[in-house]
Amino acid sequence: MARNIQSLERAAAMLRLLAGGERRLGLSDIASSLGLAKGTAHGILRTLQHEGFVEQDEASGRYQLGAELLRLGTTYLDVHELRARALVWTDDLARSSGESVHLGVLHQQGVLIVHHVFRPDDSRQVLEIGAMQPLHSTALGKVLAAYDPVAHSEALEAPRKAFTDRTVCGPEDFEHILDLTRARGYAADVEETWEGMASIAAPVHDRRRMPVGAVGITGAVERLCREGDLRPELIAAVRDCARAVSRDLGAARF
């Protein structure tokens, strides 16, 4: 039987103590509550503080849970609610468009696929839940970068690889695409990430009108485009789906 890692157990116990007790605790209180030497407790606290899981008040020297831990908890809840609210609407979008549907969220300088509805035909397809997509070239990624300030910063800071000769990598050109995305309410990827493939995506907002994800369709260029342009009925279908999910999340005026 594998043995547990003692330092991780102690760190977990420390986080539970900070979450369940007073708002802020001093080093002595934490050490005595967990039966640890002050030096050991301080070393664990310093590591947690460096990772953003714990914060120290400058005036009192006391510790409390950090913003990063709270953000992770909120993200977990948001993602599961987002997926639950999107199930019916993404199924409808797949049926109406005839294409595969992806729901994505920002994660580690990329787009994490949290829900995938197969294209409604008999073709062989691979489930892509858990896959990562780039921010700068995909429709989902451009939507997140256009509406989420954190995603915007990460898209600019991360290397922007040219996947095809259509991939936009320059910062000024990329900013222009984000401006266009915000102006028209959707993003497009026509052979910028995969040769012969196109995608359309729109933003999903929550009750605070904060961008919490993006939903889109992906398919062959010849199906999504007509005479060189994306089919307007598919753009409308994607935007309608995003609005419907946003409304179910409590967003007003969608």
Coordinates of N, CA and C in Angstrom, one line a residue, residues 34-120:
L34 N -2.0 22.0 15.2 CA -1.6 20.8 14.3 C -0.5 20.0 15.0
G35 N 0.0 20.4 16.1 CA 1.0 19.6 16.8 C 2.4 19.7 16.0
L36 N 2.7 20.8 15.4 CA 3.9 20.9 14.7 C 4.9 21.9 15.3
A37 N 6.1 21.7 15.1 CA 7.1 22.7 15.5 C 6.9 23.9 14.7
K38 N 7.3 25.1 15.3 CA 7.0 26.4 14.6 C 7.8 26.4 13.3
G39 N 9.0 25.9 13.3 CA 9.9 25.9 12.1 C 9.2 25.1 10.9
T40 N 8.7 24.0 11.3 CA 8.0 23.1 10.3 C 6.8 23.8 9.7
A41 N 5.9 24.4 10.7 CA 4.7 25.1 10.2 C 5.1 26.3 9.4
H42 N 6.1 27.0 9.8 CA 6.5 28.2 9.0 C 7.0 27.8 7.6
G43 N 7.7 26.7 7.5 CA 8.1 26.3 6.1 C 7.0 25.9 5.2
I44 N 6.0 25.2 5.8 CA 4.8 24.9 5.0 C 4.0 26.1 4.6
L45 N 3.9 27.0 5.5 CA 3.1 28.3 5.3 C 3.8 29.1 4.2
R46 N 5.1 29.2 4.2 CA 5.9 29.9 3.2 C 5.7 29.3 1.8
T47 N 5.6 28.0 1.7 CA 5.4 27.4 0.4 C 4.0 27.6 -0.1
L48 N 3.0 27.5 0.8 CA 1.6 27.8 0.4 C 1.4 29.2 0.1
Q49 N 2.1 30.1 0.8 CA 2.0 31.5 0.4 C 2.7 31.8 -0.9
H50 N 3.8 31.2 -1.2 CA 4.4 31.4 -2.5 C 3.5 30.9 -3.7
E51 N 2.7 29.9 -3.5 CA 1.8 29.4 -4.5 C 0.5 30.1 -4.5
G52 N 0.3 31.1 -3.6 CA -1.0 31.9 -3.6 C -2.1 31.2 -2.8
F53 N -1.8 30.1 -2.2 CA -2.9 29.4 -1.4 C -3.1 30.0 0.0
V54 N -2.1 30.7 0.5 CA -2.2 31.3 1.8 C -1.7 32.8 1.6
E55 N -2.3 33.7 2.4 CA -1.8 35.1 2.4 C -1.5 35.5 3.9
Q56 N -0.5 36.4 4.0 CA -0.1 36.8 5.4 C -0.4 38.3 5.5
D57 N -1.2 38.7 6.5 CA -1.5 40.1 6.8 C -0.2 40.8 7.2
E58 N 0.2 41.9 6.5 CA 1.4 42.6 6.8 C 1.4 43.2 8.2
A59 N 0.3 43.7 8.7 CA 0.2 44.4 9.9 C 0.3 43.4 11.1
S60 N -0.5 42.3 11.1 CA -0.6 41.4 12.2 C 0.3 40.2 12.1
G61 N 0.7 39.9 10.9 CA 1.5 38.7 10.6 C 0.7 37.4 10.6
R62 N -0.6 37.5 10.7 CA -1.5 36.3 10.7 C -1.8 35.8 9.3
Y63 N -2.2 34.6 9.2 CA -2.4 33.9 7.9 C -3.9 33.7 7.7
Q64 N -4.2 33.7 6.4 CA -5.6 33.4 5.9 C -5.5 32.7 4.6
L65 N -6.6 32.1 4.1 CA -6.6 31.5 2.8 C -6.3 32.5 1.7
G66 N -5.6 32.1 0.7 CA -5.2 33.0 -0.4 C -6.2 33.0 -1.5
A67 N -6.1 34.0 -2.4 CA -7.0 34.2 -3.5 C -6.9 33.1 -4.5
E68 N -5.7 32.5 -4.7 CA -5.6 31.4 -5.7 C -6.4 30.2 -5.3
L69 N -6.4 29.8 -4.0 CA -7.2 28.7 -3.5 C -8.7 29.0 -3.7
L70 N -9.1 30.2 -3.4 CA -10.5 30.6 -3.6 C -10.9 30.6 -5.0
R71 N -10.0 31.0 -5.9 CA -10.2 31.1 -7.3 C -10.4 29.6 -7.9
L72 N -9.6 28.7 -7.4 CA -9.7 27.3 -7.9 C -11.0 26.7 -7.5
G73 N -11.4 27.0 -6.2 CA -12.7 26.5 -5.8 C -13.9 27.0 -6.6
T74 N -13.8 28.3 -6.9 CA -14.9 29.0 -7.6 C -14.9 28.4 -9.1
T75 N -13.7 28.2 -9.6 CA -13.6 27.7 -11.0 C -14.2 26.3 -11.1
Y76 N -13.9 25.5 -10.1 CA -14.5 24.1 -10.1 C -16.0 24.2 -10.1
L77 N -16.6 25.1 -9.2 CA -18.1 25.2 -9.2 C -18.6 25.7 -10.5
D78 N -17.9 26.8 -11.0 CA -18.4 27.4 -12.2 C -18.4 26.5 -13.4
V79 N -17.3 25.7 -13.5 CA -17.2 24.8 -14.7 C -18.3 23.7 -14.6
H80 N -18.6 23.2 -13.5 CA -19.6 22.1 -13.4 C -21.0 22.7 -13.6
E81 N -21.2 23.9 -13.1 CA -22.5 24.6 -13.4 C -22.6 24.9 -14.9
L82 N -21.5 25.4 -15.4 CA -21.5 25.8 -16.9 C -21.8 24.6 -17.7
R83 N -21.2 23.5 -17.5 CA -21.4 22.3 -18.2 C -22.9 21.8 -18.1
A84 N -23.4 21.8 -16.8 CA -24.7 21.3 -16.6 C -25.8 22.2 -17.3
R85 N -25.5 23.5 -17.3 CA -26.5 24.4 -18.0 C -26.4 24.3 -19.5
A86 N -25.3 23.9 -20.0 CA -25.1 23.9 -21.4 C -25.5 22.6 -22.1
L87 N -25.8 21.5 -21.4 CA -26.0 20.2 -22.0 C -27.1 20.2 -23.0
V88 N -28.3 20.8 -22.7 CA -29.4 20.8 -23.6 C -29.1 21.6 -24.8
W89 N -28.6 22.8 -24.6 CA -28.4 23.8 -25.7 C -27.3 23.3 -26.6
T90 N -26.2 22.7 -26.1 CA -25.2 22.2 -27.0 C -25.7 21.0 -27.8
D91 N -26.5 20.2 -27.2 CA -27.1 19.1 -28.0 C -28.0 19.7 -29.2
D92 N -28.8 20.7 -28.9 CA -29.6 21.3 -29.9 C -28.7 22.0 -31.0
L93 N -27.6 22.6 -30.6 CA -26.7 23.2 -31.6 C -26.1 22.1 -32.5
A94 N -25.7 21.0 -31.9 CA -25.2 19.9 -32.8 C -26.2 19.4 -33.8
R95 N -27.4 19.3 -33.3 CA -28.5 18.8 -34.3 C -28.8 19.9 -35.3
S96 N -28.9 21.1 -34.9 CA -29.3 22.2 -35.9 C -28.1 22.5 -36.9
S97 N -26.9 22.4 -36.5 CA -25.8 22.8 -37.3 C -25.2 21.6 -38.1
G98 N -25.4 20.3 -37.5 CA -24.9 19.2 -38.1 C -23.4 19.0 -37.8
E99 N -22.8 19.8 -36.9 CA -21.4 19.8 -36.6 C -21.2 19.5 -35.1
S100 N -19.9 19.1 -34.8 CA -19.5 18.9 -33.4 C -19.5 20.2 -32.7
V101 N -19.8 20.1 -31.4 CA -19.9 21.3 -30.5 C -18.9 21.1 -29.4
H102 N -18.2 22.2 -29.1 CA -17.2 22.2 -27.9 C -17.5 23.3 -27.0
L103 N -17.4 23.1 -25.7 CA -17.5 24.1 -24.7 C -16.2 24.2 -24.0
G104 N -15.6 25.4 -23.9 CA -14.2 25.5 -23.4 C -14.1 26.6 -22.3
V105 N -13.1 26.4 -21.5 CA -12.8 27.4 -20.4 C -11.3 27.7 -20.4
L106 N -11.0 28.8 -19.8 CA -9.5 29.2 -19.7 C -8.9 28.3 -18.7
H107 N -7.7 27.7 -19.1 CA -6.9 26.9 -18.2 C -5.4 26.9 -18.7
Q108 N -4.5 27.3 -17.8 CA -3.1 27.2 -18.0 C -2.7 27.7 -19.4
Q109 N -3.0 29.0 -19.7 CA -2.7 29.6 -21.0 C -3.2 28.9 -22.2
G110 N -4.4 28.3 -22.0 CA -5.0 27.6 -23.2 C -6.5 27.4 -22.9
V111 N -7.2 26.7 -23.8 CA -8.6 26.4 -23.7 C -8.8 25.0 -23.3
L112 N -9.4 24.7 -22.2 CA -9.7 23.3 -21.7 C -11.1 23.0 -22.2
I113 N -11.2 21.9 -23.0 CA -12.5 21.4 -23.4 C -13.2 20.7 -22.3
V114 N -14.3 21.2 -21.8 CA -15.1 20.6 -20.7 C -16.3 19.9 -21.1
H115 N -16.7 20.1 -22.4 CA -17.9 19.3 -22.9 C -17.8 19.2 -24.4
H116 N -18.1 18.1 -25.0 CA -18.0 17.9 -26.4 C -19.2 17.0 -26.9
V117 N -19.9 17.6 -27.8 CA -21.0 16.8 -28.4 C -20.6 16.4 -29.8
F118 N -20.7 15.1 -30.1 CA -20.3 14.6 -31.4 C -21.2 15.2 -32.6
R119 N -20.6 15.3 -33.7 CA -21.3 15.6 -35.0 C -22.4 14.5 -35.2
P120 N -23.6 14.9 -35.4 CA -24.7 13.9 -35.5 C -24.8 13.1 -36.8

